[in-house]
PDB file of C-alpha atoms in Angstrom:
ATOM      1  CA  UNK A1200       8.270  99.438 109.975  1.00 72.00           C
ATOM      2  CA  UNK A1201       8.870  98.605 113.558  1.00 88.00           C
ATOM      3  CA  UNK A1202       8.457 102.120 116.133  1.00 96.00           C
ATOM      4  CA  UNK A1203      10.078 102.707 118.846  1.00 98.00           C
ATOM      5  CA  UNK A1204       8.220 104.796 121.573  1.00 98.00           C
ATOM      6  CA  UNK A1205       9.570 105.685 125.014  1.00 98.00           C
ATOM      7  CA  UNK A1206       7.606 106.026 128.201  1.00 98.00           C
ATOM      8  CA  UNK A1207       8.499 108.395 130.734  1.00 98.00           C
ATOM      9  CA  UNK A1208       7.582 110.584 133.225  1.00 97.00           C
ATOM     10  CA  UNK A1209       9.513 113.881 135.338  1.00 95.00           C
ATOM     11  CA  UNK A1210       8.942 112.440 138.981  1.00 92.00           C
ATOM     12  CA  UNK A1211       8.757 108.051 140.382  1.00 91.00           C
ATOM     13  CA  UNK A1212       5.088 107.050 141.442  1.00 91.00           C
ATOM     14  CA  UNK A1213       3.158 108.183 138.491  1.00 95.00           C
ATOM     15  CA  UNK A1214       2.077 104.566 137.598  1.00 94.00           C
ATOM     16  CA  UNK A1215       4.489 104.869 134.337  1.00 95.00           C
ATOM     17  CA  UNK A1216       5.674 101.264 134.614  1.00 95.00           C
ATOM     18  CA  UNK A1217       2.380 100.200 134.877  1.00 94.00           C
ATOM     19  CA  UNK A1218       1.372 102.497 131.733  1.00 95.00           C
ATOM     20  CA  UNK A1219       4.409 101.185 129.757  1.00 96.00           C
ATOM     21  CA  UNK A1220       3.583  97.145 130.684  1.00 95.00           C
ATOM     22  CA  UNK A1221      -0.066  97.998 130.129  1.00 94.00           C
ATOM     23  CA  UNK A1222       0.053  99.251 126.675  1.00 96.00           C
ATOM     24  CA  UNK A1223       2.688  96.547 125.428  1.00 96.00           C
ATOM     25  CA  UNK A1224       0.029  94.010 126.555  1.00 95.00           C
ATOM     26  CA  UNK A1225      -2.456  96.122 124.598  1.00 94.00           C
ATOM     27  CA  UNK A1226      -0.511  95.892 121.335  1.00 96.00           C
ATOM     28  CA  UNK A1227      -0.097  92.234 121.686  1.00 96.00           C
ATOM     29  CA  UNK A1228      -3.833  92.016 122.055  1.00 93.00           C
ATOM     30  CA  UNK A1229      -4.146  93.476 117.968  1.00 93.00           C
ATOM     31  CA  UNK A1230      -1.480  90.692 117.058  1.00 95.00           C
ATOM     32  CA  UNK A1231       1.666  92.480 117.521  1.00 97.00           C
ATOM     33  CA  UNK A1232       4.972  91.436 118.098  1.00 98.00           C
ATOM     34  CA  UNK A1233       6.285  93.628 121.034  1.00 98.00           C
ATOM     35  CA  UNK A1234       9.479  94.017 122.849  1.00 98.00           C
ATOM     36  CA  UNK A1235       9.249  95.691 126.460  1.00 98.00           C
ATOM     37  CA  UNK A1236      13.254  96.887 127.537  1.00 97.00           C
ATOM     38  CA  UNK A1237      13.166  98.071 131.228  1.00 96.00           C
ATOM     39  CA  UNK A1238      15.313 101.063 131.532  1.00 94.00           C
ATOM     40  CA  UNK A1239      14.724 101.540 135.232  1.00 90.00           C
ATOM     41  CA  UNK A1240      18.322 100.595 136.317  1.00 84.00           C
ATOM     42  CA  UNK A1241      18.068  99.628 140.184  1.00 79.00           C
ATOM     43  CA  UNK A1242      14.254  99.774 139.909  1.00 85.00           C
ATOM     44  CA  UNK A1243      13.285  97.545 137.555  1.00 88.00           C
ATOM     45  CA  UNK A1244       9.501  96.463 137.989  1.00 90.00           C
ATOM     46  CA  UNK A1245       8.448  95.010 134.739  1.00 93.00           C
ATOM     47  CA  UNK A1246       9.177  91.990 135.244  1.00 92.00           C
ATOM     48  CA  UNK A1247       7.200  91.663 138.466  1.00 91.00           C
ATOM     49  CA  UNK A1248       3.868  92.807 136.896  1.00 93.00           C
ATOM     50  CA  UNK A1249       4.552  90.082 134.496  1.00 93.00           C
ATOM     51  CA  UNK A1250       4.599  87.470 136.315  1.00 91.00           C
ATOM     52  CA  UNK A1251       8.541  86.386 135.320  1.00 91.00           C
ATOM     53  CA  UNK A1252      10.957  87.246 137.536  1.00 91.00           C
ATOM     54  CA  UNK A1253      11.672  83.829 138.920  1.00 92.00           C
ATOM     55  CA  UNK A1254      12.655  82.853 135.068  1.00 93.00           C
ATOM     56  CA  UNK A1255      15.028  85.809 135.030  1.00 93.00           C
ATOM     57  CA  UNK A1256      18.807  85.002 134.828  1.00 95.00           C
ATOM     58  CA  UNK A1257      20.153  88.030 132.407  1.00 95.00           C
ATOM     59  CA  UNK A1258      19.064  91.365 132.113  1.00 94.00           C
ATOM     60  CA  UNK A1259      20.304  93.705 129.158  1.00 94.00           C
ATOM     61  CA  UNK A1260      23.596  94.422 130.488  1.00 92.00           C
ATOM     62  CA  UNK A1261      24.627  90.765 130.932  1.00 94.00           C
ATOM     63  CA  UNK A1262      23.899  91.293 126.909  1.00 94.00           C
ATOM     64  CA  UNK A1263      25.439  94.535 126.218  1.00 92.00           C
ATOM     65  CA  UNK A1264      28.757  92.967 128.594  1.00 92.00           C
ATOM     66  CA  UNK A1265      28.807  89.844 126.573  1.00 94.00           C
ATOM     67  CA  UNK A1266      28.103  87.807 129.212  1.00 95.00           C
ATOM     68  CA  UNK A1267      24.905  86.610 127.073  1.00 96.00           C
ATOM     69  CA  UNK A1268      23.653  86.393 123.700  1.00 96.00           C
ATOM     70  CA  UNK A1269      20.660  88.798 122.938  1.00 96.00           C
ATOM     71  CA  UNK A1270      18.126  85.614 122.909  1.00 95.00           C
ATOM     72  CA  UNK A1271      19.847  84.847 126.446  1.00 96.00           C
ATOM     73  CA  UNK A1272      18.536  87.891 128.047  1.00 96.00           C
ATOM     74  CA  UNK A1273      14.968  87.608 126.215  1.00 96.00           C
ATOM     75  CA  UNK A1274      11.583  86.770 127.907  1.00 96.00           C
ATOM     76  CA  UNK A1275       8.613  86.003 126.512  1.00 96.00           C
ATOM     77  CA  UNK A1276       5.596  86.242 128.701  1.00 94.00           C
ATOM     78  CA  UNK A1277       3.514  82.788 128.961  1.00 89.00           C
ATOM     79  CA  UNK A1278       0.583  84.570 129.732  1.00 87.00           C
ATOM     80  CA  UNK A1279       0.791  87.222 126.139  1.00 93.00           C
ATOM     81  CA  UNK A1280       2.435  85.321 123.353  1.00 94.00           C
ATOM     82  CA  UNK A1281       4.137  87.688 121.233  1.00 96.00           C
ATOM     83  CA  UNK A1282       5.444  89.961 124.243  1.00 97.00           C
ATOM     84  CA  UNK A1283       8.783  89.514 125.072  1.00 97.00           C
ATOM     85  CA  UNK A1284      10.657  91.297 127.675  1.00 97.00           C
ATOM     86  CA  UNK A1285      14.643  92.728 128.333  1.00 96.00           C
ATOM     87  CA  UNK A1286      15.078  93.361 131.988  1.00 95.00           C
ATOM     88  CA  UNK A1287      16.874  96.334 133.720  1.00 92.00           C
ATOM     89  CA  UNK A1288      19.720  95.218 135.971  1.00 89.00           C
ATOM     90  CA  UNK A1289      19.318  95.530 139.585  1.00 84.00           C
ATOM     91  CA  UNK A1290      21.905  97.758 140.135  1.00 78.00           C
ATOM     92  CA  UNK A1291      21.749 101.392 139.220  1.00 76.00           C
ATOM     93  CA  UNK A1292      25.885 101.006 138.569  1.00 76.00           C
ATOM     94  CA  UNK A1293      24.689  99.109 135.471  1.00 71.00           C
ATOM     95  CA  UNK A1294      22.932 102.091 133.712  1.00 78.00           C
ATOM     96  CA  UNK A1295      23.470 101.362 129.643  1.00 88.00           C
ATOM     97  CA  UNK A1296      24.731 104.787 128.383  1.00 89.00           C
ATOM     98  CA  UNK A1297      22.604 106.559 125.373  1.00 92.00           C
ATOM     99  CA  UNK A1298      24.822 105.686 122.569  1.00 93.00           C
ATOM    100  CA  UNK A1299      25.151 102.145 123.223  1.00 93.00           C
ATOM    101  CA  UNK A1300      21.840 102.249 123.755  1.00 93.00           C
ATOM    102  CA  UNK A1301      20.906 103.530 120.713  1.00 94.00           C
ATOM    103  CA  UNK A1302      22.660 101.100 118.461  1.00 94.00           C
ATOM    104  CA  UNK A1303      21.726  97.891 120.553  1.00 95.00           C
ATOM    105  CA  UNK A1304      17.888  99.303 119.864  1.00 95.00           C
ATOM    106  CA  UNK A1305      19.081  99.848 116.238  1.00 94.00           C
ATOM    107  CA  UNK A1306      20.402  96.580 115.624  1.00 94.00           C
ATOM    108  CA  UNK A1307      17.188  94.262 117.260  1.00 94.00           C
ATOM    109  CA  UNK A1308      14.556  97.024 115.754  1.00 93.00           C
ATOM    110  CA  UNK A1309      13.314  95.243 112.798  1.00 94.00           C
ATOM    111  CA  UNK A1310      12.294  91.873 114.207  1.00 96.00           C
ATOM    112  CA  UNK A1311       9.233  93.496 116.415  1.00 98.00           C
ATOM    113  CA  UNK A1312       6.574  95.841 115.403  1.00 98.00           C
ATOM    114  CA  UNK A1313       7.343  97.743 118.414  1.00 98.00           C
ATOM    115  CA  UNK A1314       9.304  98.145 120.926  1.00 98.00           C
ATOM    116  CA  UNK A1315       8.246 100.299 123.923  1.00 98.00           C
ATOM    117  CA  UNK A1316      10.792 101.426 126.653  1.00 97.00           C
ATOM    118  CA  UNK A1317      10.197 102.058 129.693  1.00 97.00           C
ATOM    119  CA  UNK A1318      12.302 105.079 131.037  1.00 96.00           C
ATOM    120  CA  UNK A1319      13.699 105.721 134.729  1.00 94.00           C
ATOM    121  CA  UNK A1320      11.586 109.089 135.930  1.00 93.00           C
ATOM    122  CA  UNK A1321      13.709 112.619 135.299  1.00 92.00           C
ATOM    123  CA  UNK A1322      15.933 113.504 133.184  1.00 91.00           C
ATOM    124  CA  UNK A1323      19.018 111.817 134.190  1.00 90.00           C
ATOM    125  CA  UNK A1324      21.363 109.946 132.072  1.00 90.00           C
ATOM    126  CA  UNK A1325      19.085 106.814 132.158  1.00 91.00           C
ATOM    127  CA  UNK A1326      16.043 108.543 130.653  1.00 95.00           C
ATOM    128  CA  UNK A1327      18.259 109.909 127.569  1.00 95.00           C
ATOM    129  CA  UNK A1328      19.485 106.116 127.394  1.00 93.00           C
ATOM    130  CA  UNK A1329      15.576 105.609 127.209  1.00 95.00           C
ATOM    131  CA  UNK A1330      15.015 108.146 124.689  1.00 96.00           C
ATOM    132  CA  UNK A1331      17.908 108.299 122.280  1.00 95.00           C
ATOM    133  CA  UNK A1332      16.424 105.632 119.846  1.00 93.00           C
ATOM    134  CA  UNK A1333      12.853 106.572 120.401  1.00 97.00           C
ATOM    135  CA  UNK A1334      10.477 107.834 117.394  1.00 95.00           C
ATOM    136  CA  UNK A1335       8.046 108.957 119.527  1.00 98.00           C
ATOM    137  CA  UNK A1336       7.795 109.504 123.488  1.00 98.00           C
ATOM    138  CA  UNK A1337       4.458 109.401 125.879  1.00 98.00           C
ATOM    139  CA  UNK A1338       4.566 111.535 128.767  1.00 98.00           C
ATOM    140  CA  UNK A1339       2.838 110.210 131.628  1.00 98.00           C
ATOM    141  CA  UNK A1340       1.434 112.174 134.772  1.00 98.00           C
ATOM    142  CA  UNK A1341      -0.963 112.697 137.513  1.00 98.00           C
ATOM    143  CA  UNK A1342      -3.313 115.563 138.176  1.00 97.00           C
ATOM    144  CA  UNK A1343      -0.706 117.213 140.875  1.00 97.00           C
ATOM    145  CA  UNK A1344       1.680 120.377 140.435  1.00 98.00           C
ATOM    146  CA  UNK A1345       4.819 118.227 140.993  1.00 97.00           C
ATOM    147  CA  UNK A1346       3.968 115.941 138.600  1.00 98.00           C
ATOM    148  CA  UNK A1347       3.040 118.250 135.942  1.00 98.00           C
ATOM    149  CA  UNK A1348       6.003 119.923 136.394  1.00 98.00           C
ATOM    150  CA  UNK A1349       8.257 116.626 136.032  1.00 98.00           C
ATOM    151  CA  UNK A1350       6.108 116.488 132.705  1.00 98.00           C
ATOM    152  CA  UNK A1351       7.232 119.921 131.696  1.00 98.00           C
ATOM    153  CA  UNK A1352      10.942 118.757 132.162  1.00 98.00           C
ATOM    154  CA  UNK A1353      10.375 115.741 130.258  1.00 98.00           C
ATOM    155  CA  UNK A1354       8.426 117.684 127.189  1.00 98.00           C
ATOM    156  CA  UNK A1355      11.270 120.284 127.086  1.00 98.00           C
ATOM    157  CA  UNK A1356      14.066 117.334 127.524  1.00 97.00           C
ATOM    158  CA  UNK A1357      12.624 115.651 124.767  1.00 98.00           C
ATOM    159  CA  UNK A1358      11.805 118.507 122.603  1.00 97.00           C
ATOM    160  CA  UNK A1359      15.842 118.896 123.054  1.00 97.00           C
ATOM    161  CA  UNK A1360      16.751 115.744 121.820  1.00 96.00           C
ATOM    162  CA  UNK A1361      14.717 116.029 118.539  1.00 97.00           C
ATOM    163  CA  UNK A1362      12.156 114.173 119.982  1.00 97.00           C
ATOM    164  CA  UNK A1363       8.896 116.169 118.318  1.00 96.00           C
ATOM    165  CA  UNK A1364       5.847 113.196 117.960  1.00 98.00           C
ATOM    166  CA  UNK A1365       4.963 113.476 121.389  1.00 98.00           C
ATOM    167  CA  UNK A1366       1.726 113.098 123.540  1.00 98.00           C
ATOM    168  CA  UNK A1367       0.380 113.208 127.286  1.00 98.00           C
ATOM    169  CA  UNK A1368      -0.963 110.421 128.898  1.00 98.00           C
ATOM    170  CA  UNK A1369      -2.722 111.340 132.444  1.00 97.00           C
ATOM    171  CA  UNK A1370      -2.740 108.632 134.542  1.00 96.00           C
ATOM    172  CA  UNK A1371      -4.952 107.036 137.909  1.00 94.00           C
ATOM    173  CA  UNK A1372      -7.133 109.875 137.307  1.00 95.00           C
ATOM    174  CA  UNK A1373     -10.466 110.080 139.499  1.00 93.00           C
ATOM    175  CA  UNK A1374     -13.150 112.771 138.586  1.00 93.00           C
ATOM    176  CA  UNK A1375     -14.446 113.224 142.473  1.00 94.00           C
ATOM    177  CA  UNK A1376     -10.768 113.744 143.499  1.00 95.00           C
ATOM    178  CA  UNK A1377      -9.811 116.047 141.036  1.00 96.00           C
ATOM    179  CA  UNK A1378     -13.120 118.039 142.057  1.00 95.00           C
ATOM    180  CA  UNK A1379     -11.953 118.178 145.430  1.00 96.00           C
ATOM    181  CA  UNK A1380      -8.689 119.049 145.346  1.00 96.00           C
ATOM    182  CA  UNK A1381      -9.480 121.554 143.092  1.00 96.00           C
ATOM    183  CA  UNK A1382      -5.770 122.046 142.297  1.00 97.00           C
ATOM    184  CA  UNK A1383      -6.739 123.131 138.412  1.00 97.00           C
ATOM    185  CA  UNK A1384      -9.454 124.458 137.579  1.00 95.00           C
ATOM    186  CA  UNK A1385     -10.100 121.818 134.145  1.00 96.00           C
ATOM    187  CA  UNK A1386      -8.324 119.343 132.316  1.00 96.00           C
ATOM    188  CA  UNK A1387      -7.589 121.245 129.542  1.00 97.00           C
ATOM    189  CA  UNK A1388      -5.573 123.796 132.359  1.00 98.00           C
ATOM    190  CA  UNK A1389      -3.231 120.231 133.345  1.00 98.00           C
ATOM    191  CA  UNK A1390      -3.107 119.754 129.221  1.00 98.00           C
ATOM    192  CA  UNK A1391      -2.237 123.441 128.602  1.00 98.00           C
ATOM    193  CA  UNK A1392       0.494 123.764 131.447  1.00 98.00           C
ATOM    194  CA  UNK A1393       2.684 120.472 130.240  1.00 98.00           C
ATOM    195  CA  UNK A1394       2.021 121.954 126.834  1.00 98.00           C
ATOM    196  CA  UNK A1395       1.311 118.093 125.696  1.00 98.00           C
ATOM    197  CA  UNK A1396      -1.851 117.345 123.383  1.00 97.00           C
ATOM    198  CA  UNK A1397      -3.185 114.471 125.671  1.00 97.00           C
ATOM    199  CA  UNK A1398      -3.757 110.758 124.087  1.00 97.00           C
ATOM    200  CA  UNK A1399      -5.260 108.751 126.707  1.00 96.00           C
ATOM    201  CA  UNK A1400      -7.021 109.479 130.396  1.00 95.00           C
ATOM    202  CA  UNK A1401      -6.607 106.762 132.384  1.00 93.00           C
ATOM    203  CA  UNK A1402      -8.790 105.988 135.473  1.00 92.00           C
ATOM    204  CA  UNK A1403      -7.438 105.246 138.739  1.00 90.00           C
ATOM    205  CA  UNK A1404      -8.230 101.226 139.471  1.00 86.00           C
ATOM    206  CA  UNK A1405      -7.136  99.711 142.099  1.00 84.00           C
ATOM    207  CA  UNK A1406      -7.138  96.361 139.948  1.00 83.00           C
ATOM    208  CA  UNK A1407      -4.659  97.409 138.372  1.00 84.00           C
ATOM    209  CA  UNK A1408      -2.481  98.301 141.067  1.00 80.00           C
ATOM    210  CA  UNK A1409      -3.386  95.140 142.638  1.00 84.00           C
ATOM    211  CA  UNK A1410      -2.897  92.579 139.575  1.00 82.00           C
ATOM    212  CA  UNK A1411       0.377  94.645 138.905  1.00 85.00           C
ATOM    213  CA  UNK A1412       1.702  93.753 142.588  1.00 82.00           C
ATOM    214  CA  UNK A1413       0.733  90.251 142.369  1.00 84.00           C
ATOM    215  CA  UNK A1414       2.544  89.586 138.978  1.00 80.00           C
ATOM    216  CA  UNK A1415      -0.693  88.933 137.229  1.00 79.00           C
ATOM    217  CA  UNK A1416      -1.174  92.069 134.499  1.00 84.00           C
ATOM    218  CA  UNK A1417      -1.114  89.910 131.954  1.00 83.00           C
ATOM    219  CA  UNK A1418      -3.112  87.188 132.429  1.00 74.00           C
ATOM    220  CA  UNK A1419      -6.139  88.870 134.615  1.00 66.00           C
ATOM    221  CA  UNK A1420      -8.658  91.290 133.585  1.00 66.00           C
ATOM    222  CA  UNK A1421      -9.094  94.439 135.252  1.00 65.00           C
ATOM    223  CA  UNK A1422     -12.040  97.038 133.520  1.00 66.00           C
ATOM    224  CA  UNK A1423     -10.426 100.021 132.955  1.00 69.00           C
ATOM    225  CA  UNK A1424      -7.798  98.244 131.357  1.00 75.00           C
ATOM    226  CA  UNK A1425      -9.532  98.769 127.762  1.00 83.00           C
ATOM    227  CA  UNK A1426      -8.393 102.078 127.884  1.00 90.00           C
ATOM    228  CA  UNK A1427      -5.196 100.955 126.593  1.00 92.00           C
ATOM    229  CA  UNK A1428      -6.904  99.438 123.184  1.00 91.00           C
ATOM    230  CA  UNK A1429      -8.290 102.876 122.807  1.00 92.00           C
ATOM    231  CA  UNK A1430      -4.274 104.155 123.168  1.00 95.00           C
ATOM    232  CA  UNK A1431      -3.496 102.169 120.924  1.00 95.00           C
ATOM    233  CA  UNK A1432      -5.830 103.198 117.975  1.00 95.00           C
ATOM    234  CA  UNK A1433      -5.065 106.691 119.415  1.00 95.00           C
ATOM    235  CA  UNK A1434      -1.342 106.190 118.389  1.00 95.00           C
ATOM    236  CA  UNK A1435      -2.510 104.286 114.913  1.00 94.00           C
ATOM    237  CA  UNK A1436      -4.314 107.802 114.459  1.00 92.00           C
ATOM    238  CA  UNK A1437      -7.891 106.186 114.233  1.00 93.00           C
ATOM    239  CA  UNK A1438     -10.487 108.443 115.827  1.00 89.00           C
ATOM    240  CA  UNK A1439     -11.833 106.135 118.946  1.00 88.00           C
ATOM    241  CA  UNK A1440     -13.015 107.645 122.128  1.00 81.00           C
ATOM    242  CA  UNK A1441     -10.426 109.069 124.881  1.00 78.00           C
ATOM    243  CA  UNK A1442     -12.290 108.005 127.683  1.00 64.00           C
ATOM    244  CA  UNK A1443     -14.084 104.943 128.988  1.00 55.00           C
ATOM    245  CA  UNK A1444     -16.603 104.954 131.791  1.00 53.00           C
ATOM    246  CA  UNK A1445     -15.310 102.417 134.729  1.00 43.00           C
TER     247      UNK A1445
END
C-alpha cells in the first residue's frame, strides 16, 4: 500500500526541500521505490540537490497539459536507483490546482511505495495542491518564533483539510545556539507551541547545505545524514532513537 506524505513548512528557508530530498533518499536506502513531485512552482530546487537538472526537459505540468506522457516528465536519479523525480515548473503561473492534483497523485499511486511531496511554504493554493492527496503530512521548522508560527498555520491548515497523522520535524538545529538565543526555554516549549508530537531533530550540517548546493545529496555522504534512517523507522512506528550525536 503505497503512502503518500507531504512536506511542508509555514515560512521559505527552513531547509524543507532539503528535508523532503533527504528522506526520499533515505527510503530508497531500505529498498524502496520512491517518487519525489516538486510542488514548489517558480522555486523548484529538487532537482538541483539531485544532481539532474541538465537532464530535465518536462516538469509535471508539461504532463498534466499533455504536452508529455507521465514517463516523459519522470527522472530517475543515477546516483539512488529506485528514486525517481517529477519536477515543478519554473514558473509560478504553472501552479497545478488541488483537484487535479489529487487525481494525477491518485492515478500514479500504486506503482511506488511512496511518494513524498514537497510543498511550496504557507498556506497558499500550492501547498493545498501539495496536501490534497496526502495520508500523512511532516511539518518542518526551526527553533525561531516565525517559524514556529508558520508551523502553527500549517498544523491548523492541515488539521482543516482532514489531514490528522501528522508530526514535527525540527530542522538545522544546534544545541549551543539554541542555548544562546534562549528564545524558548526547552524543546518540549517549541513541541508544545506548534502543538506537533515531534519525529525527528535534525542537526544543523553544513554538509548538507553544501552537498545540496553542489547537486551531490545523493551520491555523497554527509554524517548527520543518518538521521533520516532513524525518520524513517520513526514513520514505520519502530522505536529507534530521535537523535544522533554529530
Amino acid at each position: 500500500m503505497s503512502q503518500v506524505i507531504v512536506v511542508a513548512s509555514g515560512k521559505g528557508g527552513t531547509g524543507k526541500t532539503t528535508v523532503s530530498t533527504s528522506l526520499a533518499l533515505a527510503l530508497v536506502r531500505k529498498q524502496n521505490k520512491v517518487l519525489l513531485i516538486d510542488c514548489d512552482s517558480g522555486m523548484r530546487g529538487t532537482d538541483m540537490m539531485l544532481g539532474i537538472t541538465d537532464r530535465l526537459v518536462y516538469d509535471i505540468s508539461d504532463v498534466i497539459s499533455g504536452a508529455c506522457t507521465f514517463s516523459d516528465a519522470l527522472y530517475e536519479c543515477s546516483a539512488a536507483r529506485g528514486l525517481f523525480t517529477l519536477a515543478a515548473p519554473l514558473s509560478a503561473e504553472d501552479e497545478i490546482s488541488p483537484q487535479v492534483m489529487k487525481q494525477f497523485i491518485e492515478e500514479h499511486k500504486d506503482e511506488y511505495a511512496y511518494i513524498i511531496i514537497d510543498a511550496p511554504a504557507g498556506v497558499g493554493t500550492g501547498f493545498e495542491a501539495a496536501a490534497k492527496a496526502a495520508d500523512r503530512a511532516l511539518i518542518v521548522v526551526n527553533c525561531e518564533p516565525t517559524s514556529v508560527r508558520g508551523g502553527i498555520n500549517i498544523r491548523n491548515k492541515l488539521s482543516d483539510m482532514g489531514i490528522t497523522d501528522v508530526r514535527l520535524v525540527i530542522n538545522r538545529f544546534e544545541r549551543a545556539r539554541f542555548l544562546a538565543t534562549a528564545l524558548y526555554e526547552d524543546l518540549d516549549e517549541v513541541i508544545d507551541t506548534v502543538g506537533v508530537g515531534l519525529i525527528a531533530l535534525i542537526p544543523e550540517d553544513v554538509r548538507i547545505t553544501a552537498l545540496s548546493q553542489r547537486g551531490a545529496l545523493a551520491t555523497n555522504w554527509a554524517k548527520s545524514t543518518v538521521v533520516f534512517d532513524s525518520l524513517v523507522e520513526r514513520l514505520r512506528g519502530n522505536n529507534v532513537p530521535l537523535t544522533i550525536e554529530v
